[in-house]
mmCIF file of C-alpha atoms in Angstrom:
data_model
loop_
_atom_site.group_PDB
_atom_site.id
_atom_site.type_symbol
_atom_site.label_atom_id
_atom_site.label_comp_id
_atom_site.label_asym_id
_atom_site.label_seq_id
_atom_site.Cartn_x
_atom_site.Cartn_y
_atom_site.Cartn_z
ATOM 1 C CA MET A 1 187.989 96.504 88.321
ATOM 2 C CA SER A 2 184.339 96.286 87.763
ATOM 3 C CA THR A 3 181.910 98.835 89.095
ATOM 4 C CA ASP A 4 179.336 96.124 89.690
ATOM 5 C CA SER A 5 179.121 95.337 93.350
ATOM 6 C CA HIS A 6 178.893 91.693 94.202
ATOM 7 C CA PRO A 7 178.067 90.583 97.713
ATOM 8 C CA SER A 8 181.030 89.206 99.514
ATOM 9 C CA ILE A 9 180.951 85.916 101.333
ATOM 10 C CA ASP A 10 180.488 87.781 104.622
ATOM 11 C CA GLU A 11 177.525 89.707 103.252
ATOM 12 C CA GLU A 12 175.885 86.480 102.057
ATOM 13 C CA GLY A 13 176.385 84.955 105.524
ATOM 14 C CA ASP A 14 174.895 88.054 107.113
ATOM 15 C CA ALA A 15 171.886 87.845 104.786
ATOM 16 C CA THR A 16 171.320 84.200 105.763
ATOM 17 C CA GLU A 17 171.585 85.054 109.459
ATOM 18 C CA LEU A 18 169.276 88.012 108.983
ATOM 19 C CA GLN A 19 166.690 85.832 107.248
ATOM 20 C CA ALA A 20 166.911 83.215 110.040
ATOM 21 C CA LEU A 21 166.492 85.974 112.594
ATOM 22 C CA ARG A 22 163.428 87.332 110.776
ATOM 23 C CA GLU A 23 161.883 83.846 110.718
ATOM 24 C CA ARG A 24 162.550 83.401 114.449
ATOM 25 C CA VAL A 25 160.974 86.788 115.239
ATOM 26 C CA ALA A 26 157.908 85.805 113.195
ATOM 27 C CA GLU A 27 157.647 82.528 115.166
ATOM 28 C CA LEU A 28 157.903 84.375 118.478
ATOM 29 C CA GLU A 29 155.281 86.926 117.444
ATOM 30 C CA GLU A 30 152.930 84.100 116.450
ATOM 31 C CA SER A 31 153.583 82.372 119.771
ATOM 32 C CA ILE A 32 152.792 85.576 121.690
ATOM 33 C CA ALA A 33 149.614 86.102 119.647
ATOM 34 C CA ASP A 34 148.503 82.540 120.470
ATOM 35 C CA ALA A 35 149.165 83.130 124.169
ATOM 36 C CA ASP A 36 147.167 86.378 124.056
ATOM 37 C CA ASP A 37 144.255 84.551 122.407
ATOM 38 C CA ASP A 38 143.879 82.205 125.388
ATOM 39 C CA THR A 39 140.649 83.167 127.143
ATOM 40 C CA GLY A 40 140.328 82.446 130.803
ATOM 41 C CA GLY A 41 142.631 79.604 131.524
ATOM 42 C CA LYS A 42 142.657 80.339 135.227
ATOM 43 C CA LYS A 43 141.628 77.776 137.811
ATOM 44 C CA MET A 44 140.227 78.289 141.284
ATOM 45 C CA THR A 45 139.529 75.827 144.072
ATOM 46 C CA ILE A 46 137.415 76.798 147.071
ATOM 47 C CA ILE A 47 137.081 74.604 150.144
ATOM 48 C CA ALA A 48 133.758 75.288 151.902
ATOM 49 C CA THR A 49 133.793 74.025 155.493
ATOM 50 C CA LYS A 50 131.075 76.060 157.204
ATOM 51 C CA GLY A 51 127.345 75.584 156.823
ATOM 52 C CA THR A 52 125.894 78.731 158.355
ATOM 53 C CA LEU A 53 123.769 81.149 156.346
ATOM 54 C CA ASP A 54 126.436 83.856 156.330
ATOM 55 C CA MET A 55 129.199 81.426 155.330
ATOM 56 C CA ALA A 56 127.216 79.834 152.482
ATOM 57 C CA TYR A 57 127.321 83.016 150.428
ATOM 58 C CA PRO A 58 131.087 83.656 149.980
ATOM 59 C CA PRO A 59 132.019 80.394 148.206
ATOM 60 C CA LEU A 60 128.997 80.548 145.903
ATOM 61 C CA ILE A 61 129.408 84.227 145.027
ATOM 62 C CA LEU A 62 133.144 83.865 144.390
ATOM 63 C CA ALA A 63 132.644 80.680 142.369
ATOM 64 C CA SER A 64 129.882 82.058 140.142
ATOM 65 C CA THR A 65 131.809 85.300 139.591
ATOM 66 C CA ALA A 66 135.015 83.476 138.619
ATOM 67 C CA ALA A 67 133.036 81.211 136.289
ATOM 68 C CA ALA A 68 131.562 84.318 134.635
ATOM 69 C CA PHE A 69 135.169 85.232 133.765
ATOM 70 C CA ASP A 70 135.650 81.770 132.207
ATOM 71 C CA TRP A 71 137.676 80.383 135.072
ATOM 72 C CA GLU A 72 137.541 76.677 135.828
ATOM 73 C CA VAL A 73 136.087 76.531 139.336
ATOM 74 C CA VAL A 74 135.714 73.719 141.858
ATOM 75 C CA VAL A 75 134.060 74.187 145.236
ATOM 76 C CA PHE A 76 134.802 71.240 147.510
ATOM 77 C CA HIS A 77 132.223 71.103 150.335
ATOM 78 C CA THR A 78 133.240 69.223 153.444
ATOM 79 C CA PHE A 79 131.972 68.850 157.011
ATOM 80 C CA TRP A 80 129.317 71.497 157.762
ATOM 81 C CA GLY A 81 129.869 73.082 154.361
ATOM 82 C CA LEU A 82 128.135 70.031 152.926
ATOM 83 C CA ASP A 83 124.801 71.418 154.191
ATOM 84 C CA ILE A 84 125.050 74.141 151.532
ATOM 85 C CA LEU A 85 124.581 71.461 148.851
ATOM 86 C CA HIS A 86 121.979 69.452 150.769
ATOM 87 C CA GLU A 87 118.660 70.338 149.172
ATOM 88 C CA ASN A 88 116.659 70.415 152.423
ATOM 89 C CA ASN A 89 119.331 71.640 154.823
ATOM 90 C CA SER A 90 120.367 74.538 152.568
ATOM 91 C CA LYS A 91 116.906 76.072 152.921
ATOM 92 C CA ASN A 92 117.232 76.119 156.709
ATOM 93 C CA LEU A 93 120.752 77.414 157.262
ATOM 94 C CA LYS A 94 121.093 79.468 160.437
ATOM 95 C CA LEU A 95 123.160 82.473 161.411
ATOM 96 C CA SER A 96 125.043 82.103 164.669
ATOM 97 C CA ALA A 97 124.964 85.168 166.910
ATOM 98 C CA VAL A 98 127.572 83.800 169.325
ATOM 99 C CA GLY A 99 131.202 84.433 168.490
ATOM 100 C CA ASN A 100 130.401 86.728 165.594
ATOM 101 C CA PRO A 101 132.450 89.875 166.230
ATOM 102 C CA ASN A 102 130.222 91.962 163.971
ATOM 103 C CA MET A 103 127.014 91.164 165.803
ATOM 104 C CA PRO A 104 125.752 94.309 167.493
ATOM 105 C CA MET A 105 125.418 92.549 170.843
ATOM 106 C CA PRO A 106 127.752 91.037 173.414
ATOM 107 C CA ASN A 107 128.260 87.257 173.429
ATOM 108 C CA ALA A 108 126.455 86.985 176.770
ATOM 109 C CA VAL A 109 123.302 88.330 175.129
ATOM 110 C CA ALA A 110 123.890 86.432 171.868
ATOM 111 C CA ALA A 111 124.014 83.172 173.849
ATOM 112 C CA LEU A 112 120.474 83.610 175.183
ATOM 113 C CA PRO A 113 117.891 81.151 173.846
ATOM 114 C CA GLY A 114 116.316 82.289 170.595
ATOM 115 C CA MET A 115 119.057 84.729 169.600
ATOM 116 C CA ASP A 116 120.299 82.586 166.705
ATOM 117 C CA ALA A 117 116.727 82.325 165.398
ATOM 118 C CA MET A 118 116.319 86.096 165.703
ATOM 119 C CA ALA A 119 119.654 86.788 163.962
ATOM 120 C CA THR A 120 118.740 84.362 161.165
ATOM 121 C CA LYS A 121 115.317 85.952 160.724
ATOM 122 C CA MET A 122 116.876 89.434 160.569
ATOM 123 C CA MET A 123 119.432 88.278 157.973
ATOM 124 C CA ARG A 124 116.803 86.556 155.823
ATOM 125 C CA LYS A 125 114.682 89.735 155.958
ATOM 126 C CA LYS A 126 117.671 91.801 154.850
ATOM 127 C CA ILE A 127 118.366 89.333 152.014
ATOM 128 C CA ASP A 128 114.727 89.613 150.850
ATOM 129 C CA GLU A 129 114.621 93.415 151.126
ATOM 130 C CA ASN A 130 117.784 93.775 149.047
ATOM 131 C CA ASP A 131 116.725 91.225 146.426
ATOM 132 C CA THR A 132 119.885 89.274 147.173
ATOM 133 C CA ALA A 133 119.999 85.864 145.520
ATOM 134 C CA THR A 134 119.070 82.919 147.709
ATOM 135 C CA ILE A 135 121.443 80.030 148.329
ATOM 136 C CA GLU A 136 119.368 77.894 145.961
ATOM 137 C CA GLU A 137 119.567 80.554 143.228
ATOM 138 C CA LEU A 138 123.341 80.836 143.645
ATOM 139 C CA ILE A 139 123.694 77.055 143.436
ATOM 140 C CA ASP A 140 121.611 76.994 140.239
ATOM 141 C CA LEU A 141 123.638 79.879 138.787
ATOM 142 C CA SER A 142 126.952 78.259 139.703
ATOM 143 C CA LEU A 143 125.967 74.934 138.159
ATOM 144 C CA ALA A 144 124.640 76.666 135.012
ATOM 145 C CA GLN A 145 127.998 78.432 134.623
ATOM 146 C CA GLY A 146 129.918 75.173 134.894
ATOM 147 C CA VAL A 147 131.136 75.401 138.482
ATOM 148 C CA ASP A 148 131.906 71.923 139.812
ATOM 149 C CA LEU A 149 130.179 71.802 143.199
ATOM 150 C CA GLN A 150 131.675 68.776 144.927
ATOM 151 C CA ALA A 151 130.438 66.934 147.999
ATOM 152 C CA CYS A 152 133.102 65.216 150.110
ATOM 153 C CA GLN A 153 132.401 61.483 150.115
ATOM 154 C CA MET A 154 133.874 60.915 153.573
ATOM 155 C CA THR A 155 131.632 63.638 155.011
ATOM 156 C CA ILE A 156 128.570 62.236 153.220
ATOM 157 C CA GLU A 157 129.224 58.937 154.977
ATOM 158 C CA LEU A 158 130.122 60.585 158.288
ATOM 159 C CA MET A 159 126.914 62.653 158.348
ATOM 160 C CA ASP A 160 124.902 59.657 157.115
ATOM 161 C CA TYR A 161 123.557 61.604 154.125
ATOM 162 C CA ASP A 162 122.138 60.037 151.006
ATOM 163 C CA GLU A 163 123.666 61.214 147.728
ATOM 164 C CA ALA A 164 120.129 61.724 146.382
ATOM 165 C CA ASP A 165 119.632 64.481 149.011
ATOM 166 C CA PHE A 166 121.907 66.885 147.136
ATOM 167 C CA TYR A 167 120.951 69.303 144.381
ATOM 168 C CA ASP A 168 120.955 67.869 140.864
ATOM 169 C CA GLY A 169 124.321 68.529 139.263
ATOM 170 C CA VAL A 170 126.358 68.266 142.466
ATOM 171 C CA THR A 171 129.367 65.954 142.085
ATOM 172 C CA THR A 172 129.418 63.271 144.781
ATOM 173 C CA GLY A 173 131.978 60.589 145.516
ATOM 174 C CA VAL A 174 134.849 63.072 145.638
ATOM 175 C CA GLY A 175 137.674 62.574 148.092
ATOM 176 C CA ALA A 176 140.410 64.757 149.515
ATOM 177 C CA ALA A 177 142.970 63.470 146.992
ATOM 178 C CA THR A 178 140.874 64.796 144.100
ATOM 179 C CA ALA A 179 140.442 68.146 145.856
ATOM 180 C CA LEU A 180 144.182 68.369 146.515
ATOM 181 C CA GLN A 181 144.983 67.611 142.876
ATOM 182 C CA HIS A 182 142.754 70.447 141.684
ATOM 183 C CA MET A 183 144.222 72.789 144.310
ATOM 184 C CA ALA A 184 147.740 71.963 143.116
ATOM 185 C CA GLU A 185 146.747 72.942 139.569
ATOM 186 C CA SER A 186 144.818 76.079 140.587
ATOM 187 C CA ASP A 187 145.879 79.682 140.361
ATOM 188 C CA VAL A 188 143.694 80.573 143.356
ATOM 189 C CA GLN A 189 142.953 78.401 146.395
ATOM 190 C CA LEU A 190 140.583 79.562 149.131
ATOM 191 C CA LEU A 191 139.479 78.006 152.416
ATOM 192 C CA ILE A 192 136.127 79.337 153.571
#
């Protein structure tokens, strides 16, 4: 008998399996590294349905913040939410005192003539005093960050608006089917 050790057939098979296993592990590690390298990749769809001063802020703040994190963001504006994107109407959004549970007055008082104007004036003053961004500034910021601000075509027609009345960069001609498609593909869907 020889003292030289020669690999047996089983050892050679094990070596081949071990090499295949090492190659597979390397592939998996590369795949995980590629997945970790993906930046952002998240999608968010916001449906904006209200056009009051206090309800214009949430969709724009959430959209611009998500875009800052490299999310793909669509804000679909429909019905009264369309006024947020209307260049003239967005500068005159009101705050409703009636039905707002956080208003420091009962609804009977809030319903008096002039109370909405007073509530709006107080809110605008607070916005100015705190150097809070205006609706127009948030729209500009959102568009600059790549947020797709969409105006519902059916609502444009219903409200008899002209597409030229919206801020530059707003996507018009969008229908519910397009909004639904983006929602179906989104990680986050919000109705505001």
